[in-house]
Coordinates of C-alpha atoms in Angstrom, one line a residue:
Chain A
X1 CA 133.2 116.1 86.5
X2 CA 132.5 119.0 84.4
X3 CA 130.4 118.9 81.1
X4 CA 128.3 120.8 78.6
X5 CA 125.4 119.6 76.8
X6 CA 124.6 121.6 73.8
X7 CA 121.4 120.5 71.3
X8 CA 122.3 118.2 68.3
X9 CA 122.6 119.6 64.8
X10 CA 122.3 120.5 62.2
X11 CA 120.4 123.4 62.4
X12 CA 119.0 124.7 59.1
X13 CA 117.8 128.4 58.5
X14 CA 117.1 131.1 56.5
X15 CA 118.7 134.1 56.0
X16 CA 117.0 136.7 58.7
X17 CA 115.5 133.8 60.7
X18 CA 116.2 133.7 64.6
X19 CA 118.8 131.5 65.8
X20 CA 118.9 129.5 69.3
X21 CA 121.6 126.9 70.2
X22 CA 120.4 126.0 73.5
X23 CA 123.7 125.0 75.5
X24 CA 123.7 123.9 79.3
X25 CA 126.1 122.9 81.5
X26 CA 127.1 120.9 84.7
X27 CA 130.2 122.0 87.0
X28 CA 131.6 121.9 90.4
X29 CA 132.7 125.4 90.7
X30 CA 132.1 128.4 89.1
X31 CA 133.2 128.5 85.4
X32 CA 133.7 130.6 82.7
X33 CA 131.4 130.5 79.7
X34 CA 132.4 130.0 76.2
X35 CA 131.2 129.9 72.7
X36 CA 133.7 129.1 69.9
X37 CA 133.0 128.6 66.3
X38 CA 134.5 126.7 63.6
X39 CA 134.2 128.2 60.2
X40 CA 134.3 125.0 57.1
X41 CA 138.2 124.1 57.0
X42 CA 139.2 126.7 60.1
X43 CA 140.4 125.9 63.6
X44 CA 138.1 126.8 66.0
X45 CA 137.9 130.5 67.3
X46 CA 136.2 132.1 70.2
X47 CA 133.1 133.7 69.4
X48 CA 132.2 135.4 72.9
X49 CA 132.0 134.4 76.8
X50 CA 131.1 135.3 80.3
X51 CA 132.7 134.7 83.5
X52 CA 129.9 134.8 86.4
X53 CA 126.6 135.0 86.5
X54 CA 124.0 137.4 84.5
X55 CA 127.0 138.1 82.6
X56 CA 126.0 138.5 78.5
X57 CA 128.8 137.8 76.1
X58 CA 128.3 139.4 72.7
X59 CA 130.3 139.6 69.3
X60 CA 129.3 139.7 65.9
X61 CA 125.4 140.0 66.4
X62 CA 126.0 136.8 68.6
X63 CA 124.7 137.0 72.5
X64 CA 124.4 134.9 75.6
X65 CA 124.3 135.5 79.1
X66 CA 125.1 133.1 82.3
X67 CA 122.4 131.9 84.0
X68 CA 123.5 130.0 86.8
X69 CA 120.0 129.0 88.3
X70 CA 119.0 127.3 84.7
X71 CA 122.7 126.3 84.4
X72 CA 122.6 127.6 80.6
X73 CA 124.3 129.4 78.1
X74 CA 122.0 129.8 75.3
X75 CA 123.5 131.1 71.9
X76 CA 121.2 133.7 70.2
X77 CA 121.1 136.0 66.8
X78 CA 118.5 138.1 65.7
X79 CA 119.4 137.7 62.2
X80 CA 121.5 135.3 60.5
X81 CA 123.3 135.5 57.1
X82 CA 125.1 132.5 55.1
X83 CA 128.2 133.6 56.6
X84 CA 127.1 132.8 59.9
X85 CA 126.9 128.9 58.5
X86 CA 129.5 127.3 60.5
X87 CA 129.8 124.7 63.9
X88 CA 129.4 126.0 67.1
X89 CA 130.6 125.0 70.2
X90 CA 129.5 125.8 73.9
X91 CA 132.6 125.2 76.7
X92 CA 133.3 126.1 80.0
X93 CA 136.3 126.6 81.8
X94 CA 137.2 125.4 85.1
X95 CA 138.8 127.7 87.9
X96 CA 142.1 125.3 88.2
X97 CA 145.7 126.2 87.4
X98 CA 145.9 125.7 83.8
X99 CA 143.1 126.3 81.0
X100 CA 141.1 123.4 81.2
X101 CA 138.4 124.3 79.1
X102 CA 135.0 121.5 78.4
X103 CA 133.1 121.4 75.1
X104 CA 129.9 120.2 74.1
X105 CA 129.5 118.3 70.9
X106 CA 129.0 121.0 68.6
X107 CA 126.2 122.4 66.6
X108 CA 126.2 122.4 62.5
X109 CA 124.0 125.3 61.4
X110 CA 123.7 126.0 57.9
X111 CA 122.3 129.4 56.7
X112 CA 120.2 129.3 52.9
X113 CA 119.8 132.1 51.3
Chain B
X1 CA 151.3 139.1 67.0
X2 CA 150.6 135.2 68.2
X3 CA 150.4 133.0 65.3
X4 CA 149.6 128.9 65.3
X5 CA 150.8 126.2 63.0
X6 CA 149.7 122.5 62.8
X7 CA 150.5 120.5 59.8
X8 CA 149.4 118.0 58.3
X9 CA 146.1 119.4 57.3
X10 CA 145.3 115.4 56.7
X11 CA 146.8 112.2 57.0
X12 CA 145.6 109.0 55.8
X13 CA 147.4 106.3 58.3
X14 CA 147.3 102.3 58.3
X15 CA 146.6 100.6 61.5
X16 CA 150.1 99.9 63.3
X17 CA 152.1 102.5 61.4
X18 CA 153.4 105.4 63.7
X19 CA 151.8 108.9 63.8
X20 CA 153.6 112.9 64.7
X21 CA 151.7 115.4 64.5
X22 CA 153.5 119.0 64.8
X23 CA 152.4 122.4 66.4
X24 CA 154.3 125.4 66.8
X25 CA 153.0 129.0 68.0
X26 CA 154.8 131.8 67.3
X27 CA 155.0 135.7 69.0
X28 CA 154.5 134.3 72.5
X29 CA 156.3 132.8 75.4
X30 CA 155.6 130.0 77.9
X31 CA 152.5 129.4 76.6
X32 CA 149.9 126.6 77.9
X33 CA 150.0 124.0 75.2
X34 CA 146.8 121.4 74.4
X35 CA 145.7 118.8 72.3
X36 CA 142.4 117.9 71.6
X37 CA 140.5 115.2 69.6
X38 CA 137.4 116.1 67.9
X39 CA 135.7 112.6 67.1
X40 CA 132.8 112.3 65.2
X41 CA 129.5 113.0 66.6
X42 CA 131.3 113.8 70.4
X43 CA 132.7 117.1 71.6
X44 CA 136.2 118.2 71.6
X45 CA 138.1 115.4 74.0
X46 CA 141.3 117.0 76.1
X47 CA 144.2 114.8 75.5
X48 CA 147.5 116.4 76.9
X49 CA 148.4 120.1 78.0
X50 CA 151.7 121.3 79.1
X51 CA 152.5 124.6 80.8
X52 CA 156.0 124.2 80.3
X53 CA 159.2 122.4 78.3
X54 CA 159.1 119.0 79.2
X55 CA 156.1 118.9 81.5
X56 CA 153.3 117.2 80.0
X57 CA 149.8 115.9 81.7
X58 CA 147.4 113.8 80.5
X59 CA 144.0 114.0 80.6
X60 CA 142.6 110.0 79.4
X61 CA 144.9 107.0 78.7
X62 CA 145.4 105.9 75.6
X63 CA 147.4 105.0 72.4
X64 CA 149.0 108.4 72.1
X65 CA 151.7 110.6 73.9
X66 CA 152.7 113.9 73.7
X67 CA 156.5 115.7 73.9
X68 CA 157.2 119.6 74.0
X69 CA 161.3 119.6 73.1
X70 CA 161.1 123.5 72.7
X71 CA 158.8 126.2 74.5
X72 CA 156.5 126.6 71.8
X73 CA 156.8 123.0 69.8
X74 CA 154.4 120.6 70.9
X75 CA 154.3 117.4 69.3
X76 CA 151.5 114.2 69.6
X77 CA 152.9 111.1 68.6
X78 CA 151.7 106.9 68.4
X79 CA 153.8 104.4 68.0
X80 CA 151.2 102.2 66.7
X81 CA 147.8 103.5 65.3
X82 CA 144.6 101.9 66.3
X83 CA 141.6 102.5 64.1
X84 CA 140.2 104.3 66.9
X85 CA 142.5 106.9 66.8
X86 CA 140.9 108.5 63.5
X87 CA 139.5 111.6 64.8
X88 CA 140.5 115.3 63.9
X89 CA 143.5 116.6 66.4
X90 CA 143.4 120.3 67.2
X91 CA 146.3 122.0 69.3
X92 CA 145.9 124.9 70.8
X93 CA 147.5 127.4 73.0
X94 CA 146.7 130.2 76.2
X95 CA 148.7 132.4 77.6
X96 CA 149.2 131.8 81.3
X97 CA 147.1 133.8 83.0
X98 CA 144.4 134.2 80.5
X99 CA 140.9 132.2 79.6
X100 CA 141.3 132.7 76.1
X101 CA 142.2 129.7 73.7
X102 CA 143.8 129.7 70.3
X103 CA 143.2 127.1 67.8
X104 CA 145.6 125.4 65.2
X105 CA 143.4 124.8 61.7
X106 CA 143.3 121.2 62.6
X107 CA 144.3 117.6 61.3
X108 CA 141.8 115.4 60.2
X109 CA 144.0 111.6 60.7
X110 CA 142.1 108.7 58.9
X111 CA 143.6 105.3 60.1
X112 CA 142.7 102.1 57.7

C-alpha cells in the first residue's frame, strides 16, 4: 500500500539557518503531494503541494517539488524564523474516489532565536 | 466561508468507559468526512471517512465506530475504551471533488 517516510524529529535551528525535512514516498499510482503543518495547539493545515511530477509547491517561503525518479518530496526554507517552529507532516494522496490522503510521522522543528 | 468544530479539546477517559467525540463543519455541503488518529511517535492513522449521511467506511478494525446522523455531523464513538485508544483524534473534511483537507483543532483522549 501507499506510505510516506519522512526523517525523525526534532529538528532544532536557528533563526536564518536552512531548513530540509527530507520526505519520500512509496505508491502504486500516481499521487498528489502534500505538506501540512501543525502549529502548537492547532489542527493541522496545508502548507503547499504538487500533483505530478517536477511540480514545486511553494507557500510562505516553504518549497518542494515532485521528483518521481527519487520518489521524494523534500521540504525546504531558505530562512527560518521562530514562527516557523511547528510539526510538519509530508502526505500523499491517492487517485481513488474519495480523499484518501497518507502521512508520514511528522517532523518537530523548533526555531531559537 | 467553511468552518470546523471538534470538541473536546481533551478528555481524560478510564478504561471500559464509553467515548463520543463530535465534529461539525459549517458553510459547505456534502462534504467528505474523516477521522484520523495521531498516536505518539506514528503518523496520522485513517480511521473512518464518509462521503455521505449514513455511509461510513472503515479503514482498520478496531475498538471504535463512527456515525454521521446529519450531513455535516460526524461523530466517533467506543463503547468500551481500551488503553490503546489514547491517541489525539483529528476530523477533517474535503469537498468532493477537491485534494484539499481541512482540519478540526484536535482531541488529545488519555484513557487510564
Amino acid at each position: 500500500g501507499d506510505s510516506v517516510t519522512q526523517m525523525e524529529g526534532p529538528v532544532t535551528l536557528s533563526e536564518e539557518a536552512f531548513l530540509t525535512i527530507n520526505c519520500t514516498y512509496t505508491a502504486t499510482g500516481y499521487p498528489s503531494l502534500f505538506w501540512y503543518v501543525q502549529y502548537p495547539g492547532e489542527g493541522l493545515q496545508l502548507l503547499l503541494k504538487a500533483t505530478k511530477a517536477d511540480d514545486k509547491g511553494s507557500n510562505k517561503g516553504f518549497e518542494a517539488t515532485y521528483r518521481k525518479e527519487t520518489t521524494s518530496f523534500h521540504l525546504e526554507k531558505g530562512s527560518v524564523q521562530v514562527s516557523d517552529s511547528a510539526v510538519y507532516f509530508c502526505a500523499l494522496s491517492d487517485s481513488g474516489g474519495y480523499q484518501k490522503v497518507t502521512f508520514g510521522t511528522g517532523t518537530k522543528l523548533q526555531v531559537i532565536p | 466561508s467553511q468552518t470546523i468544530h471538534q470538541w473536546p479539546a481533551t478528555l481524560v477517559q478510564p478504561v471500559g468507559s464509553p467515548l463520543s467525540l463530535e465534529c461539525t463543519v459549517e458553510g459547505t455541503s456534502n462534504p467528505n468526512l474523516y477521522w484520523y488518529r495521531q498516536a505518539a511517535g506514528r503518523g496520522l492513522q485513517l480511521l473512518f471517512y464518509s462521503v455521505g449521511i449514513g455511509q461510513i467506511s472503515s479503514e482498520v478494525p478496531q475498538n471504535l465506530s463512527a456515525s454521521r446522523p446529519q450531513d455535516r455531523q460526524f461523530i466517533l464513538s467506543s463503547k468500551k475504551l481500551l488503553l490503546s485508544d489514547s491517541g489525539f483524534y483529528l476530523c477533517a473534511w474535503s469537498a468532493e471533488e477537491g485534494e484539499k483537507l481541512f482540519f478540526g483543532s484536535g482531541t488529545q483522549l488519555s484513557v487510564l
